[in-house]
mmCIF file of C-alpha atoms and ligand atoms in Angstrom:
data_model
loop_
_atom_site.group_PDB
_atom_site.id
_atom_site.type_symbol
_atom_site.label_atom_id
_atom_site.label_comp_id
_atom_site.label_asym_id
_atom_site.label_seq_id
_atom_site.Cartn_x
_atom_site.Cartn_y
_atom_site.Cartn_z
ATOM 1 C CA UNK A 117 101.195 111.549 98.046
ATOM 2 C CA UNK A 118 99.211 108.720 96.425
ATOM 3 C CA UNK A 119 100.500 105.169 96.025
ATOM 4 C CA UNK A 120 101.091 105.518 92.359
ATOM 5 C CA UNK A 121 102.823 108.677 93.430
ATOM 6 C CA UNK A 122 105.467 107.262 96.110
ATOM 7 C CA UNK A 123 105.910 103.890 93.674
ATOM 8 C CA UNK A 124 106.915 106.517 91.036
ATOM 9 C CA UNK A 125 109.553 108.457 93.359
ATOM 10 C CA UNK A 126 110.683 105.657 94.675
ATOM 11 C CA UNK A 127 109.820 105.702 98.315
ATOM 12 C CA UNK A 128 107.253 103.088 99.085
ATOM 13 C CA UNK A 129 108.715 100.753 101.319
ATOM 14 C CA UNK A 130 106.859 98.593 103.804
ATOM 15 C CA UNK A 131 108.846 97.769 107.056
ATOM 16 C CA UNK A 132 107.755 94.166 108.367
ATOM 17 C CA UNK A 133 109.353 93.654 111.177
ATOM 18 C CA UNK A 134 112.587 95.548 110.579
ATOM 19 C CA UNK A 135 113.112 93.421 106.610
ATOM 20 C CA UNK A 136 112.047 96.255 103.904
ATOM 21 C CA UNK A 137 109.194 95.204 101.426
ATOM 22 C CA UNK A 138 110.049 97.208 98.349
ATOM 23 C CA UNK A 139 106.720 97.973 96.417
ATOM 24 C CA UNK A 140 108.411 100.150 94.029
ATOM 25 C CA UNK A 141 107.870 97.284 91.598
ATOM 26 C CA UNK A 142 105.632 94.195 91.729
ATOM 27 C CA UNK A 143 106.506 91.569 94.625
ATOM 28 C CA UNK A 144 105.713 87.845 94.254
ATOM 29 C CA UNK A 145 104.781 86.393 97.605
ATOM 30 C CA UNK A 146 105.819 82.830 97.820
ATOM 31 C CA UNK A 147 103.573 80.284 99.189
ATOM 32 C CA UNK A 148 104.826 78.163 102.003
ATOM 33 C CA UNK A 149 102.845 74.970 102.469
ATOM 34 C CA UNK A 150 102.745 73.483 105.787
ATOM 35 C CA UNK A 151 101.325 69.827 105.552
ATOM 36 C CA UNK A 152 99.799 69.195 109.067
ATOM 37 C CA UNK A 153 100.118 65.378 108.417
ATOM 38 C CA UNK A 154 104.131 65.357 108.542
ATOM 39 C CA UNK A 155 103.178 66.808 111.930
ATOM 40 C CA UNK A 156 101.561 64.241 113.442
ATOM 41 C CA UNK A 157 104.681 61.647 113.340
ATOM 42 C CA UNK A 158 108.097 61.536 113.809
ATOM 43 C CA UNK A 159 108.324 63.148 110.357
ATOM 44 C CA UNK A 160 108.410 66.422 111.789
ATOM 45 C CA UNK A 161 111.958 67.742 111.700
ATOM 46 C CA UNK A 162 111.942 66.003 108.176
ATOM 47 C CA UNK A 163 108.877 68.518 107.301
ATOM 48 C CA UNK A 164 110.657 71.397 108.213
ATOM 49 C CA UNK A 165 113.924 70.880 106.763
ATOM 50 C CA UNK A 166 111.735 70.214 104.173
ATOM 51 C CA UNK A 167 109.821 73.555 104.230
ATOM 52 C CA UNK A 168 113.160 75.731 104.649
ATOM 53 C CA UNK A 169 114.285 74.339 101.490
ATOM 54 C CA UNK A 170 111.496 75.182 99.797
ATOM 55 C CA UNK A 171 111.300 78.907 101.258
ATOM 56 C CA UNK A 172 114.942 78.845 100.132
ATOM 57 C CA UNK A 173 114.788 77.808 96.537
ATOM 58 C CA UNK A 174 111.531 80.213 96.454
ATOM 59 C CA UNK A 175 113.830 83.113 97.927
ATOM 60 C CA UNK A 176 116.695 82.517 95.426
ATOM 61 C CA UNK A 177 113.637 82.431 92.401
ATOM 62 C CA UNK A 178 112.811 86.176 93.549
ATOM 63 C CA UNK A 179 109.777 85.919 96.150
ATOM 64 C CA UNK A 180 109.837 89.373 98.392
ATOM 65 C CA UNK A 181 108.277 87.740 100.856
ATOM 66 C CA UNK A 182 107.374 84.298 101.963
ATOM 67 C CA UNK A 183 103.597 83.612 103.018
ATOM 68 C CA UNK A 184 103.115 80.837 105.750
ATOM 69 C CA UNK A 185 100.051 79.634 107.332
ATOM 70 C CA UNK A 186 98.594 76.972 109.328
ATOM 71 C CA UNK A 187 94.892 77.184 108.894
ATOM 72 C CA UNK A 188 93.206 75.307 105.440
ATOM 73 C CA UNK A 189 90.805 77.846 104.107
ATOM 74 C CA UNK A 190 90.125 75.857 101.325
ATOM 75 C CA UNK A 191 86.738 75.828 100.169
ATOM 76 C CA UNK A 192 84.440 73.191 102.356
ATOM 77 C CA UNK A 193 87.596 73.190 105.112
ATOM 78 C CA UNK A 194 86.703 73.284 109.060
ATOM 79 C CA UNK A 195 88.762 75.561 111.540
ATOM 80 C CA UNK A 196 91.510 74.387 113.689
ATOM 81 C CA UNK A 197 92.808 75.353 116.999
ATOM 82 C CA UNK A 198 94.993 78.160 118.271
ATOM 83 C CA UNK A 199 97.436 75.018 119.581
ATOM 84 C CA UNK A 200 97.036 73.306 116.014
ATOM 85 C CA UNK A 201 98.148 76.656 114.298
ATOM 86 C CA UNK A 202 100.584 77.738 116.429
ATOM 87 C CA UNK A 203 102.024 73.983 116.745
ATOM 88 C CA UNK A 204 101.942 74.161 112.810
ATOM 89 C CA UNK A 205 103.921 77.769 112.320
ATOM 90 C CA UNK A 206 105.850 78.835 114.916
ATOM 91 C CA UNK A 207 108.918 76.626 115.138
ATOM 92 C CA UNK A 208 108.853 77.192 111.224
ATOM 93 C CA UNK A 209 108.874 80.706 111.309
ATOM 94 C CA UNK A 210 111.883 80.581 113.855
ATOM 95 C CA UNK A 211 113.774 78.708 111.958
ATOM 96 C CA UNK A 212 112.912 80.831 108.334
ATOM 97 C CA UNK A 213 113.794 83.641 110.025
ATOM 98 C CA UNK A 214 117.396 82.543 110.748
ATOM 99 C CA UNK A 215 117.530 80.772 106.938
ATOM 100 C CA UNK A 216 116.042 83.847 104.629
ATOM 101 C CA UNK A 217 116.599 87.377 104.198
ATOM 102 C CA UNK A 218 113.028 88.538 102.851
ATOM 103 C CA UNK A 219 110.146 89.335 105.059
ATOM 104 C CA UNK A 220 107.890 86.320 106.255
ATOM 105 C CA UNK A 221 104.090 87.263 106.591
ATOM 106 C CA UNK A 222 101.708 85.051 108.585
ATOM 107 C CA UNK A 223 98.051 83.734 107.685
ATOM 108 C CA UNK A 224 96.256 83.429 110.097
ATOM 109 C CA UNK A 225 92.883 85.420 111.529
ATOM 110 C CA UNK A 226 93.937 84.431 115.233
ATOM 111 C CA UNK A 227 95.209 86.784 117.470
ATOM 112 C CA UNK A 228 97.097 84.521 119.640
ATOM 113 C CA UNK A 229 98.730 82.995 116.608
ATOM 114 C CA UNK A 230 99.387 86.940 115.142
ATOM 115 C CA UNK A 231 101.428 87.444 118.534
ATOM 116 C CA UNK A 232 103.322 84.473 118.622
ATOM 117 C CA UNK A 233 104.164 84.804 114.794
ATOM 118 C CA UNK A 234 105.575 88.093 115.378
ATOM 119 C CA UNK A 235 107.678 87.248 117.872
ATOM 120 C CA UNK A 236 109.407 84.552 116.275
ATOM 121 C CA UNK A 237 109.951 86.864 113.576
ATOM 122 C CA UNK A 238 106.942 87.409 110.975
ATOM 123 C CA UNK A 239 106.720 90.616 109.589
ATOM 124 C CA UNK A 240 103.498 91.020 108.287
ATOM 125 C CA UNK A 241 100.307 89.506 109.017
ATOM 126 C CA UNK A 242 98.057 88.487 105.436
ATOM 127 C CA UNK A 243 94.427 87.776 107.288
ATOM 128 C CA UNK A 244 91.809 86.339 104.286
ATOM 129 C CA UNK A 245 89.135 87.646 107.163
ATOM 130 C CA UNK A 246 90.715 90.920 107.099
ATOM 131 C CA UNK A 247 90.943 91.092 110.942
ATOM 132 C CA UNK A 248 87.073 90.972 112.176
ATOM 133 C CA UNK A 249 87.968 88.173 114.573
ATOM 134 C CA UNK A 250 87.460 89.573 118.123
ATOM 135 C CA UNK A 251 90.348 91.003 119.232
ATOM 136 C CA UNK A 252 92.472 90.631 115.760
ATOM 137 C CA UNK A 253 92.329 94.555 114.806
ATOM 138 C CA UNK A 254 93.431 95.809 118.175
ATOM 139 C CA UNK A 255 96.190 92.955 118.131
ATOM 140 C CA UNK A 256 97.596 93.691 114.781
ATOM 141 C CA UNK A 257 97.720 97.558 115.608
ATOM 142 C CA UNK A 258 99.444 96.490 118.631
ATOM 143 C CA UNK A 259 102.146 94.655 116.617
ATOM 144 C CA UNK A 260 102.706 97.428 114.577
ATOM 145 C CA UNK A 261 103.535 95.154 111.508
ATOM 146 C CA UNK A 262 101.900 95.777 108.108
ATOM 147 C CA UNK A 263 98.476 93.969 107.159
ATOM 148 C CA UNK A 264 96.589 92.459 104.051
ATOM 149 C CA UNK A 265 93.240 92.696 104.390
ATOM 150 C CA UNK A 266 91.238 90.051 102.219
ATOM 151 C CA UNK A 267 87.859 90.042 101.135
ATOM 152 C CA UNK A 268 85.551 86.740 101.183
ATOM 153 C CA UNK A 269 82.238 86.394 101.881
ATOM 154 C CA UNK A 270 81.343 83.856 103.918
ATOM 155 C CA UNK A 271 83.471 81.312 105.761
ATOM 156 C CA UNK A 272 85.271 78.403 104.277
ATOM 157 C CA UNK A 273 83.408 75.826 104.900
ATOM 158 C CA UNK A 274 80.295 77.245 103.250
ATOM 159 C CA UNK A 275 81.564 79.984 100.859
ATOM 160 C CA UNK A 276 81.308 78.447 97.765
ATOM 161 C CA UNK A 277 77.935 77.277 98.435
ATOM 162 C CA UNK A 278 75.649 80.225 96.718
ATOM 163 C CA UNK A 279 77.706 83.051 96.201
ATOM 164 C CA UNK A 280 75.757 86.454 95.372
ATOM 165 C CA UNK A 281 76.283 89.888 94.478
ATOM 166 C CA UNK A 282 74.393 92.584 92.847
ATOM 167 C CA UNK A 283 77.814 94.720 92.069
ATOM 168 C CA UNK A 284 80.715 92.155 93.186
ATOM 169 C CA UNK A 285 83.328 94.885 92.210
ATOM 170 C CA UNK A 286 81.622 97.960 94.683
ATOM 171 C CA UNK A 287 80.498 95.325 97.271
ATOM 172 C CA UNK A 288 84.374 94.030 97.531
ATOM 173 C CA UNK A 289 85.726 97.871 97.476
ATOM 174 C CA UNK A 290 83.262 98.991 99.788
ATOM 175 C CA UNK A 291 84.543 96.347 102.184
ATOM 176 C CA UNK A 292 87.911 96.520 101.616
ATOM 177 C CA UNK A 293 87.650 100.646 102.402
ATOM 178 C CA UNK A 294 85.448 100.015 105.322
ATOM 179 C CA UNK A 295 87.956 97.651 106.919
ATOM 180 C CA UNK A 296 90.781 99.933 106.026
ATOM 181 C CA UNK A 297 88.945 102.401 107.567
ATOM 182 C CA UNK A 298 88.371 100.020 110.596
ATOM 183 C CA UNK A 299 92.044 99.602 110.816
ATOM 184 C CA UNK A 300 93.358 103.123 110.471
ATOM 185 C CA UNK A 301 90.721 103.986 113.287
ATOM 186 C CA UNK A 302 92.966 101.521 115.325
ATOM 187 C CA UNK A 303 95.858 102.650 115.276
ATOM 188 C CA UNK A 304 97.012 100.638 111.902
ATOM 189 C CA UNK A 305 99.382 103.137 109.716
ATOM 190 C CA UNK A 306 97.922 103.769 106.305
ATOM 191 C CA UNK A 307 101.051 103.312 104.903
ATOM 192 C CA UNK A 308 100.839 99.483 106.638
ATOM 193 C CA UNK A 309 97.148 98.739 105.060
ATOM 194 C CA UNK A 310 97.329 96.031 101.629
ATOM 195 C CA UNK A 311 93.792 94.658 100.287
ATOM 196 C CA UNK A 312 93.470 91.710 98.073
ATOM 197 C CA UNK A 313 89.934 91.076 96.362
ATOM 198 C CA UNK A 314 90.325 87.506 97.856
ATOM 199 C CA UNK A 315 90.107 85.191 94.702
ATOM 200 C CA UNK A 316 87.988 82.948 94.960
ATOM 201 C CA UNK A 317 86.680 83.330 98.499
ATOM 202 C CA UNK A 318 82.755 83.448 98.464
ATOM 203 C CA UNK A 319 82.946 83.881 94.446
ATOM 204 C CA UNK A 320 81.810 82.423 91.481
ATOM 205 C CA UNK A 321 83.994 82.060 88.176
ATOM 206 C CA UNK A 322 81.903 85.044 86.599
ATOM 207 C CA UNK A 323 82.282 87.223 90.407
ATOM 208 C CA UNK A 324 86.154 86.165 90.143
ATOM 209 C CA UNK A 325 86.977 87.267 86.488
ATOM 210 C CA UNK A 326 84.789 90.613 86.822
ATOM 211 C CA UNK A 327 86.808 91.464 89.870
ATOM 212 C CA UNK A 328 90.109 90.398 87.714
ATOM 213 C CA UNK A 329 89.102 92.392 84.217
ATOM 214 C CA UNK A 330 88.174 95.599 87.240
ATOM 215 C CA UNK A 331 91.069 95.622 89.580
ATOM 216 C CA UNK A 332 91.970 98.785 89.027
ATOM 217 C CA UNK A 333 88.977 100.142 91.018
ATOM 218 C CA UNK A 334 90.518 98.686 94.185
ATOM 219 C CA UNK A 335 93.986 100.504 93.202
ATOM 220 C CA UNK A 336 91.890 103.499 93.393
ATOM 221 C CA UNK A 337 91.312 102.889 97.108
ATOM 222 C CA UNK A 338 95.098 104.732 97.325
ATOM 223 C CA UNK A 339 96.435 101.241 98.782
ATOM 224 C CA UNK A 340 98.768 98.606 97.453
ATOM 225 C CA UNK A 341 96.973 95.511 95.608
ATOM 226 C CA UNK A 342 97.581 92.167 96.731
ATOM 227 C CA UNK A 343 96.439 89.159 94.744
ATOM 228 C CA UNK A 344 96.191 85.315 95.097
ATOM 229 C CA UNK A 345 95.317 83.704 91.748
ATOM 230 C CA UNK A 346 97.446 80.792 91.485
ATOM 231 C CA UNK A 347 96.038 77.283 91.400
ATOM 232 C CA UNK A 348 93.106 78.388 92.114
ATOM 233 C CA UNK A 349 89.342 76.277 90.910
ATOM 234 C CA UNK A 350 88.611 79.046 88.738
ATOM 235 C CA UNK A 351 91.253 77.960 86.548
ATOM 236 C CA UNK A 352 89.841 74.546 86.539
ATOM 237 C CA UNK A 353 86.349 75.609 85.955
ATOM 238 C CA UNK A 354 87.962 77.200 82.585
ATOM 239 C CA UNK A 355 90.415 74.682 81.580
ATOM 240 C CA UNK A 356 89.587 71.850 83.766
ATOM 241 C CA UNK A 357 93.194 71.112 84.705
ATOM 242 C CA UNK A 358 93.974 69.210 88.018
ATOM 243 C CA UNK A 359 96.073 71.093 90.388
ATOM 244 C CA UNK A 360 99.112 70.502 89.302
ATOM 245 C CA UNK A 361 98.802 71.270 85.545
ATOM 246 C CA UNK A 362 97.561 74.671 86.379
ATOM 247 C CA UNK A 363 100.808 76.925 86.252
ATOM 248 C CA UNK A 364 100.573 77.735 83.037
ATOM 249 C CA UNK A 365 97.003 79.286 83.698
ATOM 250 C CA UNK A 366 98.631 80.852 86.823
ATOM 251 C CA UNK A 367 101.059 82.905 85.212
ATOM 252 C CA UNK A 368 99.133 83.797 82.651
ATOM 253 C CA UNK A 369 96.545 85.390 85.535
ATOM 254 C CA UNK A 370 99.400 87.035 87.530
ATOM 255 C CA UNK A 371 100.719 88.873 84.509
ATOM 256 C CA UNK A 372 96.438 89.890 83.987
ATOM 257 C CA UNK A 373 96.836 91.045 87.356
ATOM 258 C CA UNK A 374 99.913 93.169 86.955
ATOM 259 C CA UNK A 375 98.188 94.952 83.696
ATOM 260 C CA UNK A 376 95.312 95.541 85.999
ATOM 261 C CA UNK A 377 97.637 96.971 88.401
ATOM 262 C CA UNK A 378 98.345 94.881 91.063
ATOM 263 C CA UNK A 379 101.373 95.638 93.230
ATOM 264 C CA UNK A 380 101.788 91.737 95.116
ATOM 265 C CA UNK A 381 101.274 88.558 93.552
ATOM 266 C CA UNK A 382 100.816 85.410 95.630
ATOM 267 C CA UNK A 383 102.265 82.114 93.830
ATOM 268 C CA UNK A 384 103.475 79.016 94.706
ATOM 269 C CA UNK A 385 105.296 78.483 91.155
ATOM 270 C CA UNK A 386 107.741 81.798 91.925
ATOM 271 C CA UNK A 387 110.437 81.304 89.018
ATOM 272 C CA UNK A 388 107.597 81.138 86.673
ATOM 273 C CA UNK A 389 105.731 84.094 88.168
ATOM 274 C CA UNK A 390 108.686 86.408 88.462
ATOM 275 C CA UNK A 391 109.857 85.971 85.128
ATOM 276 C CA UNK A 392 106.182 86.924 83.570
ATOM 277 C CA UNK A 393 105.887 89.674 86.057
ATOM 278 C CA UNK A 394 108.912 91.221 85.253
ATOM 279 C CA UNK A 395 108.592 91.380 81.325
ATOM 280 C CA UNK A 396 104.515 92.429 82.416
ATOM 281 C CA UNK A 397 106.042 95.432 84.788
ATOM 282 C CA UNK A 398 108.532 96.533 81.644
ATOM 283 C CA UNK A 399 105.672 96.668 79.345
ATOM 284 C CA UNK A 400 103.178 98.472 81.743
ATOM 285 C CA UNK A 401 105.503 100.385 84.325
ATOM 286 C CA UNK A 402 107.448 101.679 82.065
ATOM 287 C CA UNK A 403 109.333 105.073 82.496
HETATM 288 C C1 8Y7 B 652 94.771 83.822 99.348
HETATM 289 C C2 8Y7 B 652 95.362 83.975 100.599
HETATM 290 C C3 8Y7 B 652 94.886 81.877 100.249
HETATM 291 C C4 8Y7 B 652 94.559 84.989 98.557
HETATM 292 C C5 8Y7 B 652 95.578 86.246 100.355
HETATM 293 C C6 8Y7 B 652 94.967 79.280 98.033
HETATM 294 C C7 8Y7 B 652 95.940 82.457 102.482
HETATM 295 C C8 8Y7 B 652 94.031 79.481 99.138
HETATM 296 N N1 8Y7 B 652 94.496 82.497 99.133
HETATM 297 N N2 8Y7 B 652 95.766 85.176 101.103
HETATM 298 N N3 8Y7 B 652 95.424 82.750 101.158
HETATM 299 N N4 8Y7 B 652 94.983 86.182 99.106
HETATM 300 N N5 8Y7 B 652 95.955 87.455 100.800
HETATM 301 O O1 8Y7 B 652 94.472 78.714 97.019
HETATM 302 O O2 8Y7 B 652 94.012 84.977 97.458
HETATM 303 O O3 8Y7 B 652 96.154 79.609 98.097
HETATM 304 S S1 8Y7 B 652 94.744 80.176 100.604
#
């Protein structure tokens, strides 16, 4: 059956850890912020109250799923440590687990950091390197949870540097159905495989919108679509808005994305991005 098939008959149903990820219609994925700062001080139980609430409030907005990491891939950012991340994640995943309902997924390319995050009760693991760390594959096939592969060229620190394609929309779907390939050839159930174009990652404004106004090539790779548009520079580099003006902008991309058929939509502003990707889905899913 193909994806657009199951979605149609209703069966497509992710298990991530034992909490169901319905992608019968489009999910938002709420963005969980961990501030390493509030780590460093006595501030830390005060963070994490802190970052329940939020998961809580995004929950109660309509996220399917709440995204949590502990590594800064923001463009020009340096690595951190396996301690760092784990230090960062864990203890908040424990106690998200015991606060929401919805399925928690992990960022993170570390395969220490997949293990422990599974354990304390992540369900899925959302990797922007789309598991070519040593080691990461074989681990997430091991957990058995379901994975997003991202695409970005490059590596943080340097990726916005000089960005090139000759065809960014093949050169992303040929990597995306290479490493799906990769990952069904590990043991990964294709049922458990999402890909995301990776926004922003190693692209230019002109490489991002192409890949935006083509998305549904990637749905043709028969696997759910997974995007991350909100806040994002290329917003600014069209509006020139400062991060926190850019919701607006955001929406107005996710519901882009849903036309273009995108099945998971990554936001930190969730009420806002529900409510557009609803009305989008009624529009466009109809029937
Ligand atoms: C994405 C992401 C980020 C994305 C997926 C940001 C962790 C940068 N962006 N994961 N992560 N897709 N799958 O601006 O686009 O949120 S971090």
């Amino acid at each position: 059956m193909t994806l657009q098939a199951s979605i149609d008959a209703g069966v497509t149903r992710l298990d991530c850890g034992g909490r169901a990820l319905d992608l019968g219609r489009v999910g938002v994925m709420g963005v969980l912020n961990v501030t390493p700062d509030s780590f460093s001080d006595g501030g830390l139980f005060l963070a994490r109250d802190r970052a329940v609430d939020h998961a809580i409030r995004m929950v109660a907005e309509g996220a399917a799923i709440i995204d949590i990491g502990g590594e800064s891939t923001r463009p020009g950012a340096r690595g951190v440590s396996v301690q760092e991340e784990l230090d960062r994640v864990i203890a908040l995943i424990e106690a998200l687990q015991q606060a929401i309902a919805v399925p928690i997924s992990i960022d993170t390319s570390k395969p220490e950091v997949m293990r422990a995050a599974v354990a304390a009760g992540a369900g899925m693991i959302n990797d922007v390197r789309a598991l070519r760390a040593p080691e990461a594959l074989q681990t997430a096939a091991q957990l058995g949870v379901p994975v997003c592969l991202m695409h970005m060229q490059g590596e943080p620190r340097t990726m916005q540097e000089d960005p090139r394609y000759v065809d960014v929309v093949q050169e992303v779907k040929e990597f995306l159905r290479l490493r799906s390939q990769a990952c069904r050839d590990a043991g990964i159930h294709a049922a458990n495989i999402i890909v995301d174009p990776g926004f922003g990652f190693g692209k230019t404004l002109e490489h991002n919108l192409e890949l935006l106004r083509n998305l549904g090539e990637l749905a043709t790779l028969g696997t759910p679509v997974l995007v991350g548009l909100s806040r994002k520079s290329m917003i600014a580099k069209v509006l020139d808005l400062p991060l926190e003006r850019r919701m607006i902008a955001s929406v107005a991309l996710a519901v882009v994305a849903v036309q273009n058929g995108a099945n998971l939509v990554r936001a930190h502003d969730v009420g806002a991005t529900c409510e557009a990707v609803r009305m989008a889905e009624a529009v466009y899913r109809a029937g």
